[in-house]
XYZ file of C-alpha atoms in Angstrom:
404
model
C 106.380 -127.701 312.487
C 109.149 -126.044 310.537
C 108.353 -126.918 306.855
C 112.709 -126.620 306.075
C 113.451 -129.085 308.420
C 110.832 -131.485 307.858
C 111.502 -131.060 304.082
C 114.996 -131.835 304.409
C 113.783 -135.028 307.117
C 111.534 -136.249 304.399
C 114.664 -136.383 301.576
C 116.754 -138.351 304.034
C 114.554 -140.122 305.110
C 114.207 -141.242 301.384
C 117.505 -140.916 300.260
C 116.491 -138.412 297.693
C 113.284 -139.988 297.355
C 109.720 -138.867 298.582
C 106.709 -140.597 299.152
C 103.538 -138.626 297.811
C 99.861 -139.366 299.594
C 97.493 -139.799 296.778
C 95.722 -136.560 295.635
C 92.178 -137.011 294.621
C 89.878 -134.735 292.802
C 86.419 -134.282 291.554
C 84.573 -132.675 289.320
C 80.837 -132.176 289.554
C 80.722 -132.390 285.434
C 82.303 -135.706 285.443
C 80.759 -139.608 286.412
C 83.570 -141.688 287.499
C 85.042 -144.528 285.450
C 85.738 -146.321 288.095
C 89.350 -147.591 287.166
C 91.160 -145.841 289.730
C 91.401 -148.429 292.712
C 89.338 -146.000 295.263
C 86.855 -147.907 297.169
C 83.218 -147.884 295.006
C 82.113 -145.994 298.241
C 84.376 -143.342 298.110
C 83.565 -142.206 294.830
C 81.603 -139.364 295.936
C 83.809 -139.127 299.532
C 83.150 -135.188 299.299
C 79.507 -135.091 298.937
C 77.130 -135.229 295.596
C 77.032 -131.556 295.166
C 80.634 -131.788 294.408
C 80.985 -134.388 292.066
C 82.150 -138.250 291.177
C 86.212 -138.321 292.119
C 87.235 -139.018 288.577
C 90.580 -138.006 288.957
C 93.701 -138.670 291.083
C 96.621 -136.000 290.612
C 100.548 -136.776 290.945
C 103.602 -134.713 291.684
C 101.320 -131.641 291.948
C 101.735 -127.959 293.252
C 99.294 -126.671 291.422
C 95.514 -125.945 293.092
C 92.603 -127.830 291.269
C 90.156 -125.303 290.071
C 86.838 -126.324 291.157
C 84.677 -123.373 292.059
C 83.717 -121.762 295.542
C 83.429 -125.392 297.356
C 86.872 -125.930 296.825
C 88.547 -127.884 299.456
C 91.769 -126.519 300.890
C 94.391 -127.883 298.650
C 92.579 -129.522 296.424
C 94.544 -131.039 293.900
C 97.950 -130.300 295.739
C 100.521 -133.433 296.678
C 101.835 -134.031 300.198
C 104.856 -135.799 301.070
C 104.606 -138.063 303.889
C 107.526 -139.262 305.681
C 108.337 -140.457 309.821
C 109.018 -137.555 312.596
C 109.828 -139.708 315.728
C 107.069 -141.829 316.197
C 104.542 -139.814 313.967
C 103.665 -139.976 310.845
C 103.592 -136.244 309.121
C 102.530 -134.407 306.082
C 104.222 -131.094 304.063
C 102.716 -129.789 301.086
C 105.406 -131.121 297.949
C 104.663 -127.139 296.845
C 106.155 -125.900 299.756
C 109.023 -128.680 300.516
C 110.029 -127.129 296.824
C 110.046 -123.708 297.825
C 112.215 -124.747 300.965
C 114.628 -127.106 299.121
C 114.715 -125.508 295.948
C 117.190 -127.024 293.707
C 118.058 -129.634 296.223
C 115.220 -130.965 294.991
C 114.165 -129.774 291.594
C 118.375 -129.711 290.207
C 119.533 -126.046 289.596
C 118.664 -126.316 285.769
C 114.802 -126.012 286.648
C 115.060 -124.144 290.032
C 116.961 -121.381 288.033
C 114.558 -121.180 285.052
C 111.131 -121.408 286.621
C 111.437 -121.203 290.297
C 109.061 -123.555 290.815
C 107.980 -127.156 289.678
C 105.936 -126.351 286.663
C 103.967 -129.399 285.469
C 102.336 -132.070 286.973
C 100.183 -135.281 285.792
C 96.793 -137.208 286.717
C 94.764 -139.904 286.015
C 91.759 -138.977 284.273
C 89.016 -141.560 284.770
C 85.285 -140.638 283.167
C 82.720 -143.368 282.590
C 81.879 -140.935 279.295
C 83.438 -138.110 277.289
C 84.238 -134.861 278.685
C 82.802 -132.052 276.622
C 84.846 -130.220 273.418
C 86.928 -127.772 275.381
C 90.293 -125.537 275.274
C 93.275 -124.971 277.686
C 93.730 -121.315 277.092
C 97.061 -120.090 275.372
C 99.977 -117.796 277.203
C 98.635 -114.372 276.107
C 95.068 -115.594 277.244
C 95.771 -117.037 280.475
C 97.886 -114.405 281.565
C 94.605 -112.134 281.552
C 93.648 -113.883 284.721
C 96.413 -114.641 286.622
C 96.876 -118.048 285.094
C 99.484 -120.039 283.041
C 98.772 -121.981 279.487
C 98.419 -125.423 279.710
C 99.898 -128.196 277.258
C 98.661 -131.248 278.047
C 99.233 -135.147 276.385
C 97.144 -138.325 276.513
C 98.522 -141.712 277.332
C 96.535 -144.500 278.068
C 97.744 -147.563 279.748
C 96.470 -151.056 279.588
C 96.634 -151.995 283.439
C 93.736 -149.144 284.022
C 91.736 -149.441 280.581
C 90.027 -153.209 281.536
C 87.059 -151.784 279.676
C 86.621 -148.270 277.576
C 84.056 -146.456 279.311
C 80.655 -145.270 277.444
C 82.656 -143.339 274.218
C 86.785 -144.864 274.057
C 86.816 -141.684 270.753
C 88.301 -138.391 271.386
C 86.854 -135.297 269.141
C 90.166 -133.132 268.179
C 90.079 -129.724 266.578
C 87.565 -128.754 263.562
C 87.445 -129.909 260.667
C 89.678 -128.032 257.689
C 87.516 -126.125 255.464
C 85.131 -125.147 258.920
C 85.246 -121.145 258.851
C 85.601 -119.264 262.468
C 82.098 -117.948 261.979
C 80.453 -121.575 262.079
C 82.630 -122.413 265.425
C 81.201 -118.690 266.502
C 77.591 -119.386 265.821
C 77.767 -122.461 267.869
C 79.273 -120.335 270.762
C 76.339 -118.122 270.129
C 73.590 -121.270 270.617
C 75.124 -122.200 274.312
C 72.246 -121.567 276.142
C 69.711 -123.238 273.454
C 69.971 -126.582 274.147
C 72.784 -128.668 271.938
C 74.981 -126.622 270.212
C 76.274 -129.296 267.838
C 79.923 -127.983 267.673
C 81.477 -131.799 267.370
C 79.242 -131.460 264.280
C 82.462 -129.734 262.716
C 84.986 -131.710 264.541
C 86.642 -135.332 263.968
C 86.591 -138.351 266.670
C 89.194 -140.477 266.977
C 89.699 -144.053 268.435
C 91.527 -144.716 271.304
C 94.087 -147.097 271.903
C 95.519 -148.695 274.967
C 98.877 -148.195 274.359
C 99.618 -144.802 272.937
C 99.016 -141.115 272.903
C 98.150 -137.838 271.810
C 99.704 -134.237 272.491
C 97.428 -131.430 273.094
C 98.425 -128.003 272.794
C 97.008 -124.783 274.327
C 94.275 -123.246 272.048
C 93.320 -126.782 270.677
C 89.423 -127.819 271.239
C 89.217 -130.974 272.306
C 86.484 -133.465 273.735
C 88.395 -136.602 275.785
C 86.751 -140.108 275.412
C 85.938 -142.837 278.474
C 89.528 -144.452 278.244
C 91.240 -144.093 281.769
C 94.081 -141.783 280.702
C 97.164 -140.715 282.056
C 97.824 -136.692 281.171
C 101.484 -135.100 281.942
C 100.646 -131.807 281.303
C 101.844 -128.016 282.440
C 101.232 -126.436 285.848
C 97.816 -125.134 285.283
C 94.133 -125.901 285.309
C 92.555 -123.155 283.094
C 89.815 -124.118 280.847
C 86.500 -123.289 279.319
C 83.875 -125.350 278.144
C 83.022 -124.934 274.494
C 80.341 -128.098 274.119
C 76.767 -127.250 275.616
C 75.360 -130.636 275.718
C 77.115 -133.940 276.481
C 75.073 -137.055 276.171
C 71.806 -136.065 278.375
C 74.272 -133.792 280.484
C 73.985 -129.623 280.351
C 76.941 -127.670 280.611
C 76.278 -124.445 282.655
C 76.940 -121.244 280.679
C 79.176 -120.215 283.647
C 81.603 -122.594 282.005
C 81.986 -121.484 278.410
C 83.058 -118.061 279.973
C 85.415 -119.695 282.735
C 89.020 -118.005 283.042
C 87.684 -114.749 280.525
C 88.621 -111.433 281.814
C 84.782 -110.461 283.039
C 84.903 -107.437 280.446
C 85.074 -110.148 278.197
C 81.590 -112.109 279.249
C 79.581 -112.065 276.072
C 82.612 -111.405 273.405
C 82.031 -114.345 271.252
C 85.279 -113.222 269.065
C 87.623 -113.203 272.320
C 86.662 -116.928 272.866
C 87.308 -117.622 268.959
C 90.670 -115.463 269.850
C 91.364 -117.791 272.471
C 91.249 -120.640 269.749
C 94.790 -121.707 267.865
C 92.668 -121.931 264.670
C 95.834 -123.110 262.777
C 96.110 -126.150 265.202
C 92.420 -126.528 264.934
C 92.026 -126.765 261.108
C 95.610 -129.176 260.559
C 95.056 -131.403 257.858
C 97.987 -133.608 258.963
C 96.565 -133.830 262.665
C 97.505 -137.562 263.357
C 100.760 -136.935 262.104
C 101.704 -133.837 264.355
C 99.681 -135.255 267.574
C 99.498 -138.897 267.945
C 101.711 -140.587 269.849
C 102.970 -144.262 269.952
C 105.868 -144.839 272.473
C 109.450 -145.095 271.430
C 112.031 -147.049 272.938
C 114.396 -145.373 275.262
C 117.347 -147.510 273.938
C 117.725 -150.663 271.365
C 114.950 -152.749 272.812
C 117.363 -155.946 273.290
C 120.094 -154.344 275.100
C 117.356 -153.103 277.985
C 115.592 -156.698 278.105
C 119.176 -158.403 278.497
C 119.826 -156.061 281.219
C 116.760 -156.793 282.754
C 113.779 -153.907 281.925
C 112.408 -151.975 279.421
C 111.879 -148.005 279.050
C 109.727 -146.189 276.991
C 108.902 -142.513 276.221
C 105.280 -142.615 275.945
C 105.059 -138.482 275.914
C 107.614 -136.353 273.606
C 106.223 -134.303 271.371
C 106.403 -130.975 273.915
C 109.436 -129.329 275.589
C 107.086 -128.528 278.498
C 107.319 -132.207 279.495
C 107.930 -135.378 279.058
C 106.574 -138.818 280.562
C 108.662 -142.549 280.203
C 107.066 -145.995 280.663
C 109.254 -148.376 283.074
C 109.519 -151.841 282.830
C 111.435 -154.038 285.329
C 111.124 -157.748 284.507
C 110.394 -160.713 286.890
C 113.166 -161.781 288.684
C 115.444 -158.366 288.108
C 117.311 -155.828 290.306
C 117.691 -152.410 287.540
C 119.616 -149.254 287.938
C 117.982 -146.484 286.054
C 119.388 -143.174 285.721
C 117.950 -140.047 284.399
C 119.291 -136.431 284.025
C 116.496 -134.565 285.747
C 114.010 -135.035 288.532
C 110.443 -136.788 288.304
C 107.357 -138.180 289.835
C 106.508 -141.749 289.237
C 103.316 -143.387 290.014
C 103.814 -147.543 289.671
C 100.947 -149.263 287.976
C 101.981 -153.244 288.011
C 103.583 -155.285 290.754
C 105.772 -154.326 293.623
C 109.450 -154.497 295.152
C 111.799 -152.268 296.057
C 113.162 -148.596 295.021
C 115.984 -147.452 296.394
C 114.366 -147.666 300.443
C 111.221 -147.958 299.849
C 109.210 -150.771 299.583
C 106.821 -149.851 296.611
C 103.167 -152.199 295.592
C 100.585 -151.353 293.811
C 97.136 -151.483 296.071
C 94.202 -153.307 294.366
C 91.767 -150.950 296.272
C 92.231 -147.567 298.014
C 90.105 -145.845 300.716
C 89.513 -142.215 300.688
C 92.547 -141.284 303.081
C 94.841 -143.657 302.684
C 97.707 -143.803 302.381
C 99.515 -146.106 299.734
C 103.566 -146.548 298.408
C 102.635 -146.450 294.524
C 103.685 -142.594 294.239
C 107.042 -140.866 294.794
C 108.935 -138.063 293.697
C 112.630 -138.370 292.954
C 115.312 -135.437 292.926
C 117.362 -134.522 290.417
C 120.757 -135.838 292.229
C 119.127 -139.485 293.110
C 117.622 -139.588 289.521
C 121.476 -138.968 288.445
C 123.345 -141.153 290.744
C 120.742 -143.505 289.466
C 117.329 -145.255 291.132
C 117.708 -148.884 292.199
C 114.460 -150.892 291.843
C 114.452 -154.830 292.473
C 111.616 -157.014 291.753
C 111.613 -160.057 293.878
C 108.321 -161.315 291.687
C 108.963 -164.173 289.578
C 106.057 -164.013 287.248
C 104.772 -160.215 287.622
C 106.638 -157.016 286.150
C 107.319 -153.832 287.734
C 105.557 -151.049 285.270
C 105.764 -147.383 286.310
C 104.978 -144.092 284.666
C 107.438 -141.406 285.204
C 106.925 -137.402 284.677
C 109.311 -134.885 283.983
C 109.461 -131.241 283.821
C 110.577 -128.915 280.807
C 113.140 -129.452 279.241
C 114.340 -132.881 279.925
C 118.264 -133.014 278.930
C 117.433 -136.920 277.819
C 114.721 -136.406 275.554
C 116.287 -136.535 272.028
C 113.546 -137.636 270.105
């Protein structure tokens, strides 16, 4: 199969629209939530020894990190789209590197060569443990990117909030490196306490939180909904969550191996002044922001809000199209969307959102739209007259719309 041609099928096919299969994940730290719409058997479709499925990636080209039982292309996005009679599959990573700025607009094929975020559902039944996304100069030192990620957590998902719905952030100002270091130091003796010197925070349906490289953070049982940059470097700072052990593999995960038992390079790692910010709320939270004057979008027949805009790495809107309505929404870059409430029509696809999903299955709730459709502008009609159409949309760096 040539991966050009059947790229360039797929965006016809679509009209500068691609469907996406959805991209699940697991991780063996993590017990599923449970919000996701996969099938309570599928759950653990890949075996215990990998891990609950807590997580369902969209718009991705960027390889989960899992350890050596890895699947093959684990967390990467296919496009699915018609070939005669049968029905095919192309990696969305390599459909890029084929179409280029066909696909991505020339703006982001020129400055990254590549589609350089991507977003997720993240879906624990408890809290993660208090851990860091490594900064630029850190990652670099094994082959990886940074990663800035946000929080957004929708109602439709969040029917209940999990075993902990709080979110530890940072350390508390005043807390000196050497504290954070001596709790690095206890790992391996049982809890290490370090949310003793950190700050939990209540989550709300409805609104957000940024998350910069170099931050520690611990995220609660809320089903949330991360745009975040092309990356999934991490290490696990937090020894001892609820009754489960962390394995000391993880608090050295993506070091340099000289660095394995430098206790300073993983206090390097930290961006203490992020850490320590007395007017955290202020500079992180999020609560969404209307795209235009709220009445002139509901007379024409939707609402759209940016629900993620406090980084230039990305950006994330909340669609609304209202009973009854037929919407033209433009935007000035490209995006994935995953729809969350209702179903209709976008452009030529029929789009619904599934009450369950198999392990497998395929589904029309995600897409990816190019840069010229999301100019010329995305038709969506919803022939409901009692249910809205509510989608999340994710965009790359840079977006030429975000004003904010």
């Amino acid at each position: 199969m040539n991966v050009k041609n059947s790229a360039e099928l797929a965006l016809e096919q679509g009209k500068g629209i691609v469907r996406l299969v959805p991209n699940w994940v697991p991780r063996f730290f993590c017990v599923p939530g449970r919000r996701i719409k996969l099938h309570p058997d599928d759950y653990y479709a890949l075996g215990g020894e990998r891990g609950g499925i807590d997580e369902r990636w969209f718009s991705s080209t960027t390889p989960a990190e899992n350890g050596p039982k890895t699947a093959p292309n684990e967390g990467l996005s296919f496009i699915v789209f018609q070939d005669g009679t049968k029905v095919q599959k192309i990696l969305l990573r390599d459909a890029i590197n084929e179409l280029k700025e066909t696909l991505l607009g020339e703006r982001l094929w020129k400055n990254y060569g590549r589609w350089p975020m991507y977003s997720k559902f993240f879906d624990n039944k408890g809290a993660l443990p208090h851990h860091v996304h490594h900064q630029t100069k850190h990652a670099k030192l094994v082959n990886q990117n940074p990663k800035h990620e946000a929080y957004y957590f929708p109602t439709q998902p969040n029917n209940h909030g999990g075993d902990f719905p709080y979110t530890f952030f940072g350390v508390e100002p005043g807390t000196t490196k050497d504290q954070i270091k001596k709790c690095l130091m206890d790992f391996t003796k049982g809890d290490n306490k370090i949310t003793n010197f950190s700050r939990a925070y209540r989550l709300e349906p409805g609104t957000g939180w940024d998350v910069p490289p170099g931050l520690l953070h611990a995220p609660g049982s809320l089903c949330t909904y991360e745009p975040q940059e092309a990356s999934d470097v991490y290490a696990m700072y937090q020894s001892l969550v609820g009754d489960q052990v962390i394995p000391e593999e993880m608090l050295w995960k993506n070091s340099p191996p000289e660095k394995t038992g430098d206790y300073d390079y993983l206090i390097d790692v930290l961006d203490w002044e992020k850490n320590v910010d007395p007017n955290f709320v202020a500079n992180r939270f999020m609560r969404p922001k209307p795209v235009k004057p709220e009445k002139e979008m509901e007379t024409a027949g939707y609402n759209e809000k940016w629900i993620t805009y406090r980084s230039d790495n990305f950006s994330a809107k909340e669609l609304t199209v209202l009973p009854g309505q037929t919407v033209t929404i433009k935007d000035a870059a490209c995006y994935g969307l995953i729809v969350l409430q209702g179903h209709g029509k976008m452009g030529v696809w029929e789009i619904e959102t599934p009450a369950l999903i198999r392990f497998g299955q395929l589904t029309s709730d995600e897409f990816f739209v190019s840069e010229e459709a999301a100019r010329q502008g995305v038709t969506i009609t919803n022939p409901s007259q009692n249910d809205p159409i509510v989608m999340l949309k994710h965009f790359g760096p840079g977006n030429p719309d975000l004003k904010i």
